[in-house]
PDB file of C-alpha atoms in Angstrom:
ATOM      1  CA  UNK Z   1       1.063 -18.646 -11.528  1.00 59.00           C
ATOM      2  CA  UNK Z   2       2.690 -15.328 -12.896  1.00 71.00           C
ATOM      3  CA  UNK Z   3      -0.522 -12.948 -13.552  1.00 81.00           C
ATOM      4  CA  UNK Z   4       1.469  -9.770 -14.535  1.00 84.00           C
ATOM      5  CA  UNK Z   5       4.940  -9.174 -15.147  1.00 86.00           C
ATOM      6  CA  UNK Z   6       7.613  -7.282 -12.920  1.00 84.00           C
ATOM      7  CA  UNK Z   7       7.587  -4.143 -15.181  1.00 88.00           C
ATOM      8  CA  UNK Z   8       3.529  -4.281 -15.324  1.00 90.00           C
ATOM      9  CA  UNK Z   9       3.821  -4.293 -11.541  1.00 85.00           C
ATOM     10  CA  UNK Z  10       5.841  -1.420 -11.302  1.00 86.00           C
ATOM     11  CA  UNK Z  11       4.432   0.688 -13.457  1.00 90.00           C
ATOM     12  CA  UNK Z  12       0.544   0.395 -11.856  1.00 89.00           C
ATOM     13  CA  UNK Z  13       2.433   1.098  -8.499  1.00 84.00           C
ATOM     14  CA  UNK Z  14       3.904   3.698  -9.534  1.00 86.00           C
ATOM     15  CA  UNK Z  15       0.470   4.943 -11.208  1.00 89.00           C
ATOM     16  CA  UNK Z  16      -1.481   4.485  -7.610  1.00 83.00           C
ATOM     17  CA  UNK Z  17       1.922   6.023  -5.787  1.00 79.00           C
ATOM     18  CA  UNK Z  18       1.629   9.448  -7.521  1.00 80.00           C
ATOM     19  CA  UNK Z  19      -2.384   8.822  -6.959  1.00 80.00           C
ATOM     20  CA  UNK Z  20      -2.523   8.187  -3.381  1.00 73.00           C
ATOM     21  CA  UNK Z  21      -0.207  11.560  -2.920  1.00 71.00           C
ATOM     22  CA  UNK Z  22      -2.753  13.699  -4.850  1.00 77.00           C
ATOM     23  CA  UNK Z  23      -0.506  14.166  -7.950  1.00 81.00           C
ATOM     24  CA  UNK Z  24      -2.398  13.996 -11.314  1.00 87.00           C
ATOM     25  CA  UNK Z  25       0.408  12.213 -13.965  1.00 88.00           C
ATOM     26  CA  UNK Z  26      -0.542  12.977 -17.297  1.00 91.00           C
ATOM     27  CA  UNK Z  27      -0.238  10.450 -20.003  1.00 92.00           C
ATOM     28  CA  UNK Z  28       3.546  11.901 -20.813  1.00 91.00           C
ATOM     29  CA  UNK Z  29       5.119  11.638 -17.620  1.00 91.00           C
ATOM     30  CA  UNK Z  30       3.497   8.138 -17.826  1.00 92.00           C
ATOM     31  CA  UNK Z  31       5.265   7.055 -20.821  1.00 91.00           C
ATOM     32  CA  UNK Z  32       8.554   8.838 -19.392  1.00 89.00           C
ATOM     33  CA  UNK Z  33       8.488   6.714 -16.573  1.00 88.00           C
ATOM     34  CA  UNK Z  34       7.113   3.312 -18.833  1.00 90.00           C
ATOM     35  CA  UNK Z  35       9.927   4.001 -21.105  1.00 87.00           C
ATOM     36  CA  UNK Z  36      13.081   4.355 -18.439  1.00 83.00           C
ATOM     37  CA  UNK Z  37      12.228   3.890 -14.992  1.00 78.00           C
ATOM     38  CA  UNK Z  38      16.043   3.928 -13.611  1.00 72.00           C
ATOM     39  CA  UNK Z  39      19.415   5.750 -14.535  1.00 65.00           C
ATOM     40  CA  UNK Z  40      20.193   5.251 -18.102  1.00 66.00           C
ATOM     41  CA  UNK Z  41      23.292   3.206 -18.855  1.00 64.00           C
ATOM     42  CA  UNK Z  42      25.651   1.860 -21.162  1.00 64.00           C
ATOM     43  CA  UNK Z  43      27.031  -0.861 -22.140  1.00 61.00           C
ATOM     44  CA  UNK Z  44      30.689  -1.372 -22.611  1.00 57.00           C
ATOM     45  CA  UNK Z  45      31.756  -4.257 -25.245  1.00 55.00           C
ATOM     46  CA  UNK Z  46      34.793  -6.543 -25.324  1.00 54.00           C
ATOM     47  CA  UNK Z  47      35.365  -8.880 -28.463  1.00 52.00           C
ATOM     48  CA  UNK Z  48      33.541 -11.685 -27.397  1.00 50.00           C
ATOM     49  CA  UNK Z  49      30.458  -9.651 -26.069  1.00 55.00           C
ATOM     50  CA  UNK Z  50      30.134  -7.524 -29.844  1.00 54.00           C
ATOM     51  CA  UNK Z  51      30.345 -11.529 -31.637  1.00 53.00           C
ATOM     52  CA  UNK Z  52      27.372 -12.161 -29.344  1.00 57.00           C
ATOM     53  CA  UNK Z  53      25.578  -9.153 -30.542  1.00 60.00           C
ATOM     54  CA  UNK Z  54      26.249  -9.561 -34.174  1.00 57.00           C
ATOM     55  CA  UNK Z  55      24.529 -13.531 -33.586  1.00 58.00           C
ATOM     56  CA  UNK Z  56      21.120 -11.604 -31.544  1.00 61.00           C
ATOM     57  CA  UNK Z  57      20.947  -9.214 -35.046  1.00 60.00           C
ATOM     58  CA  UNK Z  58      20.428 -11.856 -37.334  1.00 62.00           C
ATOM     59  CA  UNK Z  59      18.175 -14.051 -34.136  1.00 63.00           C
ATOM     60  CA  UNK Z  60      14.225 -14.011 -34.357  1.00 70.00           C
ATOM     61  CA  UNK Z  61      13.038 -12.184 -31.655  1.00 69.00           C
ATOM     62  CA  UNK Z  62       9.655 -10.951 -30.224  1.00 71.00           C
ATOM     63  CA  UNK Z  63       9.233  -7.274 -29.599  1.00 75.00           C
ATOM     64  CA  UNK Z  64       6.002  -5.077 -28.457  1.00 80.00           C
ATOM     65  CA  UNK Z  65       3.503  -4.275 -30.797  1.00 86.00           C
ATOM     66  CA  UNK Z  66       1.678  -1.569 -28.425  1.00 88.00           C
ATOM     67  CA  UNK Z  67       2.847   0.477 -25.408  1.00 91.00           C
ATOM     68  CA  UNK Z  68       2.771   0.180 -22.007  1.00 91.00           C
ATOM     69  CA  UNK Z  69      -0.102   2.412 -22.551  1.00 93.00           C
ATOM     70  CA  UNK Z  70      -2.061   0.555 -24.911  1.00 92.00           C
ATOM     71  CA  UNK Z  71      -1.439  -2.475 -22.840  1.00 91.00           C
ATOM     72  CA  UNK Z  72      -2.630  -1.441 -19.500  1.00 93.00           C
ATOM     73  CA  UNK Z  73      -5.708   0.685 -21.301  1.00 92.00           C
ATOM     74  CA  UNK Z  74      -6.071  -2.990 -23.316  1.00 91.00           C
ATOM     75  CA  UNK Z  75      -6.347  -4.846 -19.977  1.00 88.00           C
ATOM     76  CA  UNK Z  76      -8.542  -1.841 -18.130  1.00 91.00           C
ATOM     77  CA  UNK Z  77      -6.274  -1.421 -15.874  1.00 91.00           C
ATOM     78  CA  UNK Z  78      -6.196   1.772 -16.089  1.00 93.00           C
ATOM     79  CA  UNK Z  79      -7.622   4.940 -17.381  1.00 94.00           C
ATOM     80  CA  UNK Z  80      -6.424   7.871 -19.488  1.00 93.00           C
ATOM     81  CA  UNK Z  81      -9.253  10.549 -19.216  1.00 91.00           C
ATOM     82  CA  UNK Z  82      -8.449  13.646 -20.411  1.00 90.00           C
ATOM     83  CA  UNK Z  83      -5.009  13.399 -20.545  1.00 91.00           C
ATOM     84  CA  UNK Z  84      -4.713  11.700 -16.766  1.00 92.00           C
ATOM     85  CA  UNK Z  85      -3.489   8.617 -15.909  1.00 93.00           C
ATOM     86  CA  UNK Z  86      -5.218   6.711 -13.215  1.00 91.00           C
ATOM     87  CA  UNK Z  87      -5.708   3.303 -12.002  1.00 91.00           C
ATOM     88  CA  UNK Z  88      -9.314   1.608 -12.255  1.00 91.00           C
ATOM     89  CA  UNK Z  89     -10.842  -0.038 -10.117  1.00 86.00           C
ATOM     90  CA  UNK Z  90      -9.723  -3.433 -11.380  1.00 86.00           C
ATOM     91  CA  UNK Z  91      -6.264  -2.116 -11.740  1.00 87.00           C
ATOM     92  CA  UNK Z  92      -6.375  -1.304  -8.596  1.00 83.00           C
ATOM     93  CA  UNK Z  93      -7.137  -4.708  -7.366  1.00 77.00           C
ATOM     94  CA  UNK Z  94      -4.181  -6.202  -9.563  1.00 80.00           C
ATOM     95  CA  UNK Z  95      -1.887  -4.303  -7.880  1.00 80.00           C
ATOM     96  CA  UNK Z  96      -3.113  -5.071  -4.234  1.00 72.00           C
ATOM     97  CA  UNK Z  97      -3.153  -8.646  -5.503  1.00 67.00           C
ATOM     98  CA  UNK Z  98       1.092  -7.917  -6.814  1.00 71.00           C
ATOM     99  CA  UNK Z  99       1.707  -6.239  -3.595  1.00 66.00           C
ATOM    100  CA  UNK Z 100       0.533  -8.647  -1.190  1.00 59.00           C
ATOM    101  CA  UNK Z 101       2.163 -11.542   0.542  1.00 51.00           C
ATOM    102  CA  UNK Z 102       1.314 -14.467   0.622  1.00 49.00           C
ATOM    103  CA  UNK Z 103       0.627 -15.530   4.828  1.00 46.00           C
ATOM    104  CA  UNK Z 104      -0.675 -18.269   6.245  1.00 44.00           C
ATOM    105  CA  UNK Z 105      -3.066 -17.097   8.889  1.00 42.00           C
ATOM    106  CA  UNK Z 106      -3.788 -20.415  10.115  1.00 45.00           C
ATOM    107  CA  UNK Z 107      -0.245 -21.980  10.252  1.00 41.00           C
ATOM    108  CA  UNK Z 108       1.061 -21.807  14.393  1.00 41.00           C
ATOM    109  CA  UNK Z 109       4.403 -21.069  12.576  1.00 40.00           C
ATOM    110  CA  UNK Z 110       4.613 -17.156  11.985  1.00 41.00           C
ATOM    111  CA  UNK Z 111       5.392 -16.192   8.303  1.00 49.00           C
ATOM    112  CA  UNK Z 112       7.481 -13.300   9.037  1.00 54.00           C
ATOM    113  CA  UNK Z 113       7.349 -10.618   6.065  1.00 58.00           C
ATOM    114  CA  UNK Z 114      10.437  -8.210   5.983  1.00 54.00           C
ATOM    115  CA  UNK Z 115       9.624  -4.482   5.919  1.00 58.00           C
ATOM    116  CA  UNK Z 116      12.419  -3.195   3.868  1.00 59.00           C
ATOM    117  CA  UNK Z 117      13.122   0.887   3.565  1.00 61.00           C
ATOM    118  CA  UNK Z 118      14.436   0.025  -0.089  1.00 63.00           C
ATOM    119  CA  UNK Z 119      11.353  -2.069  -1.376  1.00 65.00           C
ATOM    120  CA  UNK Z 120       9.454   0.416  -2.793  1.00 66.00           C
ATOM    121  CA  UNK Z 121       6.180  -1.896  -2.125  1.00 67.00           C
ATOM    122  CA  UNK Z 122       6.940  -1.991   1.722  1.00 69.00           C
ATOM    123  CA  UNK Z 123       3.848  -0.075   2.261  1.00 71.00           C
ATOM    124  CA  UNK Z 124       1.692  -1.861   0.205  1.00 71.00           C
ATOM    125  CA  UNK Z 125       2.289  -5.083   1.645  1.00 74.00           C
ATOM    126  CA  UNK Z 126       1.550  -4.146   5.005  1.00 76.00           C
ATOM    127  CA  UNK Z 127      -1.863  -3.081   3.301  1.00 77.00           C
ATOM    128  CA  UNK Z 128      -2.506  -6.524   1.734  1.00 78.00           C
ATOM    129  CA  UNK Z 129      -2.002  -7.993   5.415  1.00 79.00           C
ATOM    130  CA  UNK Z 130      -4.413  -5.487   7.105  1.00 82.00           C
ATOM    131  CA  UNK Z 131      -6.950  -6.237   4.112  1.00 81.00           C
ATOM    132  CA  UNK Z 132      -6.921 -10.181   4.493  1.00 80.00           C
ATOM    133  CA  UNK Z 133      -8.009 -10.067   8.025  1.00 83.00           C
ATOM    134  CA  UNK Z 134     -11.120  -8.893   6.943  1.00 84.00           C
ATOM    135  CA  UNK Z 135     -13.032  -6.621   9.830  1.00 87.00           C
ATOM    136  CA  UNK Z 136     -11.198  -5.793  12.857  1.00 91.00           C
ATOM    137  CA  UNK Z 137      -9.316  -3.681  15.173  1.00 94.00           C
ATOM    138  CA  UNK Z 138      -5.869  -1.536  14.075  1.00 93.00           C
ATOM    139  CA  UNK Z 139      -3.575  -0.840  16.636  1.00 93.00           C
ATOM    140  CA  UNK Z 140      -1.204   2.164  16.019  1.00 91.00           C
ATOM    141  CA  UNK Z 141      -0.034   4.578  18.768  1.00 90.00           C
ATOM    142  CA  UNK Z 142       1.085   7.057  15.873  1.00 89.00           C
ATOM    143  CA  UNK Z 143      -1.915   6.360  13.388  1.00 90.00           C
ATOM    144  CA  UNK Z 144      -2.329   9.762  11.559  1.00 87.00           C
ATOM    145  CA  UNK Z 145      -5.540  11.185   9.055  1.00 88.00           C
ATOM    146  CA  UNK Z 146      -3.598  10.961   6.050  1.00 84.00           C
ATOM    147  CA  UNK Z 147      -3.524   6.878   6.881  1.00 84.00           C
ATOM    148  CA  UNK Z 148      -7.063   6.875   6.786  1.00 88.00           C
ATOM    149  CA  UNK Z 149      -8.015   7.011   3.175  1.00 84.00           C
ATOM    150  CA  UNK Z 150      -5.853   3.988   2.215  1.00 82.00           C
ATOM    151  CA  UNK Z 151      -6.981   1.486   5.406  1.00 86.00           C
ATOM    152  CA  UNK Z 152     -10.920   2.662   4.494  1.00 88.00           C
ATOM    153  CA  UNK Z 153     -10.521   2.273   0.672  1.00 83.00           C
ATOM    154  CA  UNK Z 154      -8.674  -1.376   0.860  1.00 82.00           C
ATOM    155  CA  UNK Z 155      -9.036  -3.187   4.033  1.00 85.00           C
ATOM    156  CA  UNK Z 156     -12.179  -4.019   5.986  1.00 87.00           C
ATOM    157  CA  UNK Z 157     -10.710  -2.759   9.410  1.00 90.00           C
ATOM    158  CA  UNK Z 158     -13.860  -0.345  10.944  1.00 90.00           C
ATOM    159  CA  UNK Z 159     -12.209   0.195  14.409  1.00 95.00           C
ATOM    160  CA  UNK Z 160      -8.667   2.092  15.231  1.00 95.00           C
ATOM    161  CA  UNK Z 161      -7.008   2.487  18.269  1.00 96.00           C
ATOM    162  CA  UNK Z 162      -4.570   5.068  18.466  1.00 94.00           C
ATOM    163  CA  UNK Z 163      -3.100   7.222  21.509  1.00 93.00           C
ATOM    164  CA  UNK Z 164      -1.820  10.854  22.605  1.00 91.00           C
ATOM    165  CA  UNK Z 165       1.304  10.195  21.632  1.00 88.00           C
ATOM    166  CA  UNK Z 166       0.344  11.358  18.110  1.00 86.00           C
ATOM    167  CA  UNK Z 167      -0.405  14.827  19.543  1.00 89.00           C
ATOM    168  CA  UNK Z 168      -3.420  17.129  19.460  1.00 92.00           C
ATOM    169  CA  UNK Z 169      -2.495  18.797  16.173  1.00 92.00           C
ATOM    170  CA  UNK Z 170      -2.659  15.266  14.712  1.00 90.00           C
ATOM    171  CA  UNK Z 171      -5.920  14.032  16.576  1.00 93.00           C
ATOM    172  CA  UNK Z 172      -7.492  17.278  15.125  1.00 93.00           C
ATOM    173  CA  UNK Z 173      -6.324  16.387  11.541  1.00 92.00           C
ATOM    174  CA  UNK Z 174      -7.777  12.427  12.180  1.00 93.00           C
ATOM    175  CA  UNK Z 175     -11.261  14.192  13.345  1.00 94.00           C
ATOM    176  CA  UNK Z 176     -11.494  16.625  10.016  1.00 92.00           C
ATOM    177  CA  UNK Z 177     -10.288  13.305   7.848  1.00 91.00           C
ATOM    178  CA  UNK Z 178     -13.211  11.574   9.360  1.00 93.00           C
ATOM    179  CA  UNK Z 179     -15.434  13.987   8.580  1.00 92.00           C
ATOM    180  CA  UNK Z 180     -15.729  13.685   4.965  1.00 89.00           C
ATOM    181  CA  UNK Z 181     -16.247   9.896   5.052  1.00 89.00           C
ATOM    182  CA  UNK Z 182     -19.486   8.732   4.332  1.00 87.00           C
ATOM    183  CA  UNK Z 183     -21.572   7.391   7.540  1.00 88.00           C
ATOM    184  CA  UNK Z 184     -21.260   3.806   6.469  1.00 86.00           C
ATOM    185  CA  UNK Z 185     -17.688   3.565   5.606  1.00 87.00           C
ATOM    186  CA  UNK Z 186     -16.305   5.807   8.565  1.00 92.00           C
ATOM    187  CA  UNK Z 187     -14.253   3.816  11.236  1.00 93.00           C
ATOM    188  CA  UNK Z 188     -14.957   4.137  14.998  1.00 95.00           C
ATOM    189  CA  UNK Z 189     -11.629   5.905  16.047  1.00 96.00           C
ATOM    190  CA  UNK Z 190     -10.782   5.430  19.887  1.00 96.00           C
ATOM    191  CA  UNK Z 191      -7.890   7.264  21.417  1.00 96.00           C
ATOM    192  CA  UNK Z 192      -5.932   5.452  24.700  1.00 94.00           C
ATOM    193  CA  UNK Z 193      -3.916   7.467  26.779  1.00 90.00           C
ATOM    194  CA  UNK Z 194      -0.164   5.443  26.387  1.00 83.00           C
ATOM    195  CA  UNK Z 195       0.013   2.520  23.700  1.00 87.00           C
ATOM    196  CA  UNK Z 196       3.611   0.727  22.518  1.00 84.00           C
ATOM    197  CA  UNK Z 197       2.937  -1.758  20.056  1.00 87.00           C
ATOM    198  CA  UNK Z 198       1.285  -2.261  16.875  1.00 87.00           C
ATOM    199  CA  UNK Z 199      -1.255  -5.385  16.339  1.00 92.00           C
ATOM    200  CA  UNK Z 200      -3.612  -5.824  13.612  1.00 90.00           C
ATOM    201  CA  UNK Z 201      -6.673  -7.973  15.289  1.00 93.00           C
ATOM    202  CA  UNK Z 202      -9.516  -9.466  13.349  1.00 90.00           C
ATOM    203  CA  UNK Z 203     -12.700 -10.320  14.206  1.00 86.00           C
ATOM    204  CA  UNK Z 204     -12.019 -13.630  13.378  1.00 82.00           C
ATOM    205  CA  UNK Z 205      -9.471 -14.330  15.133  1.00 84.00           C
ATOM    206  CA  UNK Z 206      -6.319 -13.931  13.337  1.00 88.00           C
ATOM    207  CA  UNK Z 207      -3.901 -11.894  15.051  1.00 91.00           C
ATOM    208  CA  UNK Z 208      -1.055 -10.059  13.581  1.00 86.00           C
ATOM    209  CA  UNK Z 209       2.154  -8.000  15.277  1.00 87.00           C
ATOM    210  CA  UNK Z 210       3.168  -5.083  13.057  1.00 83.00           C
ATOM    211  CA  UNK Z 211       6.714  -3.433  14.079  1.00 76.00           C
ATOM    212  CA  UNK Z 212       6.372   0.244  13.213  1.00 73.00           C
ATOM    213  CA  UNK Z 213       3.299   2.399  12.828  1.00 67.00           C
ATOM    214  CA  UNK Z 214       2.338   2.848   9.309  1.00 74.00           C
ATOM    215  CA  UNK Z 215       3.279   6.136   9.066  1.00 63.00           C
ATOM    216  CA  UNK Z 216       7.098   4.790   9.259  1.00 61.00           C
ATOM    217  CA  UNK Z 217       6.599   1.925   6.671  1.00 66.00           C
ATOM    218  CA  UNK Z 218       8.681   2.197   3.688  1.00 54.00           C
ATOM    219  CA  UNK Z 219      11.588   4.242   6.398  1.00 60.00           C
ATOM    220  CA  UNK Z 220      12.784   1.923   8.745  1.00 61.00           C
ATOM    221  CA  UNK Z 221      13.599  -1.894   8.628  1.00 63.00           C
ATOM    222  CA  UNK Z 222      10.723  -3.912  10.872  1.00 64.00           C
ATOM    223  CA  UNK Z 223       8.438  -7.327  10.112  1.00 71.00           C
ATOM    224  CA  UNK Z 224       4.561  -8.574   9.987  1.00 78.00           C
ATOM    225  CA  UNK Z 225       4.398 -11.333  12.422  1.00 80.00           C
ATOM    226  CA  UNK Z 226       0.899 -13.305  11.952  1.00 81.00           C
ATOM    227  CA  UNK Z 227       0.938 -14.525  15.981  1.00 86.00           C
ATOM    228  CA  UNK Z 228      -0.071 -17.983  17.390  1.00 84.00           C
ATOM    229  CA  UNK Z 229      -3.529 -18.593  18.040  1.00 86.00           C
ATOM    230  CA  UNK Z 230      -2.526 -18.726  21.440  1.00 88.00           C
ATOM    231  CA  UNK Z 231      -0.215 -15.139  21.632  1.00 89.00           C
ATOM    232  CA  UNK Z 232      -3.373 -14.047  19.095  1.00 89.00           C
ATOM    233  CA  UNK Z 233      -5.785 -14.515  22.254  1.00 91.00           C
ATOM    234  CA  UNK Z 234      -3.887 -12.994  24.980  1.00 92.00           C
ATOM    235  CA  UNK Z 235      -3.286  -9.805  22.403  1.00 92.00           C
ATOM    236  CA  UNK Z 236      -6.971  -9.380  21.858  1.00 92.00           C
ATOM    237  CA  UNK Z 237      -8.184  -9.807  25.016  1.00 92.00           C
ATOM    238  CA  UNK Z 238      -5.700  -7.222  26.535  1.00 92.00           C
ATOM    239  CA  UNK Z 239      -6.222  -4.442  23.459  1.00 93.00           C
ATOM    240  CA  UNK Z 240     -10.128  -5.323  23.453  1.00 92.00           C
ATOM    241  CA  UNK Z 241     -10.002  -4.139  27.328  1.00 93.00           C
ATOM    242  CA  UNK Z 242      -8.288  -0.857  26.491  1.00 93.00           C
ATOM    243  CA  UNK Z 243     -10.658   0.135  23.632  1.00 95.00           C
ATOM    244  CA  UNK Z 244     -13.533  -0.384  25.977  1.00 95.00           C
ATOM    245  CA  UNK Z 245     -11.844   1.923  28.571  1.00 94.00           C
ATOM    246  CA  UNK Z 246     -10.386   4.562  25.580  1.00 95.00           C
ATOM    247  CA  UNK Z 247     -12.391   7.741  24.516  1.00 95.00           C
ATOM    248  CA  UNK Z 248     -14.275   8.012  21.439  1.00 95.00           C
ATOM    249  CA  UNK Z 249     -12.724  10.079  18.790  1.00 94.00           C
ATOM    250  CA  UNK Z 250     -15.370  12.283  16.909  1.00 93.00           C
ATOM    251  CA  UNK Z 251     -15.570  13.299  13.358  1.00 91.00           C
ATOM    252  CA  UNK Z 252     -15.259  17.331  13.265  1.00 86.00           C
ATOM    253  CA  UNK Z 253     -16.585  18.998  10.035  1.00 78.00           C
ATOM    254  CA  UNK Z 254     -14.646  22.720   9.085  1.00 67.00           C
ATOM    255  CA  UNK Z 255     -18.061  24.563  10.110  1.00 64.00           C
ATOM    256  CA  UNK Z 256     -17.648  22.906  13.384  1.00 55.00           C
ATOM    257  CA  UNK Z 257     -14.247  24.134  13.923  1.00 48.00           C
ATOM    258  CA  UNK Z 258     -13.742  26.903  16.454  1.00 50.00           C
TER     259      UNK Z 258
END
């Protein structure tokens, strides 16, 4: 069952888009965007096509009686505090809900989900993957800080695995990242010294092969593969021995820094 339309879709990704990047969109830049999202156009008539027209004038027809505004503000799903436009927390969960597809964890037949640089949710659907595994371990040789708000905010996953591959200047970004989250939402950050691939693992079980780090998602073509049970094991037990043997990554506050 349909719970929002395609336009309602885009427009609260678009809202949590500009969000996510630190951009504040005020309320006219919102309706700019509501009102024409895409090149403007026009249409070119032949005979037949301005007969059809002249039939829709005199046709009943339903048209909106409030904005895209008013709508979304209607449904809460999002705000419009002084002048900003943000998504609440409920909108928030719409559009994870939108964004996410739909796998079949428990199926022994993968459910492959296509990572396409021209889908502009490409990103967001690797998010709605990570978040229905519930608590686990991320795998990403390339996992950077400004990844970390987004996989602490909507997904459950507490522990990361990353490598020095992503370089020191990076690793030194992740620590000061870490620093200002709270205690009890902060992720235990482990850094291996060589990693290649890119698994999601959860705690319970479920086991999932992700083909580019996240940092590349929405740039190059690649696939979520949910893995056999079996191929789920064997990934765990191999990535669960190199976090035991990688070194702690530690929060670093600014009045820390040298």
């Amino acid at each position: 069952m349909e719970i929002a339309s395609e336009d309602t879709h885009r427009l609260l990704f678009y809202v949590g888009a500009v969000t996510r990047r630190g951009y504040q969109l005020s309320v006219p830049e919102f309706e700019e965007y509501a009102k024409g999202p895409f090149r403007k156009t026009k249409v070119v008539e032949g005979g037949i096509d301005v007969f059809r027209n002249f039939q829709d004038m005199f046709a009943p027809r339903r048209v909106p009686t409030e904005t895209w505004l008013e709508y979304l503000k209607r449904l809460k799903w999002i705000s419009a505090e002084e002048g900003k436009v943000k998504l609440t927390r409920l909108g928030k969960a719409i559009l994870d809900e939108l964004s996410s597809p739909v796998i079949d964890a428990d199926s022994e037949s993968a459910t492959e989900v296509l990572l396409d640089p021209a889908d502009p949710h490409a990103y967001v659907k690797v998010i709605g993957v990570l978040a229905d595994l519930g608590q686990g371990l991320l795998v990403d040789p390339y996992f950077r800080y400004d990844q970390l708000e987004t996989i602490v905010e909507d997904t459950q996953i507490r522990r990361i695995l990353t490598s020095k591959k992503t370089g020191n200047t990076a690793l030194s970004q992740l620590q000061f990242a870490l620093a200002v989250i709270d205690e009890d939402q902060r992720p235990l950050v482990r850094v291996a010294d060589s990693l290649h691939d890119r698994f999601a693992i959860g705690d319970s079980g479920h086991v999932v092969a992700i083909g580019t780090s996240l940092n590349s998602v929405g740039r190059n073509h690649s696939m979520v593969v949910p893995l056999s049970e079996t191929a789920g094991n064997a990934i765990a037990s191999v990535y669960g021995g190199l976090w035991d043997n990688a070194n702690a990554l530690e929060p670093r506050s600014q009045n820390s820094a040298p």
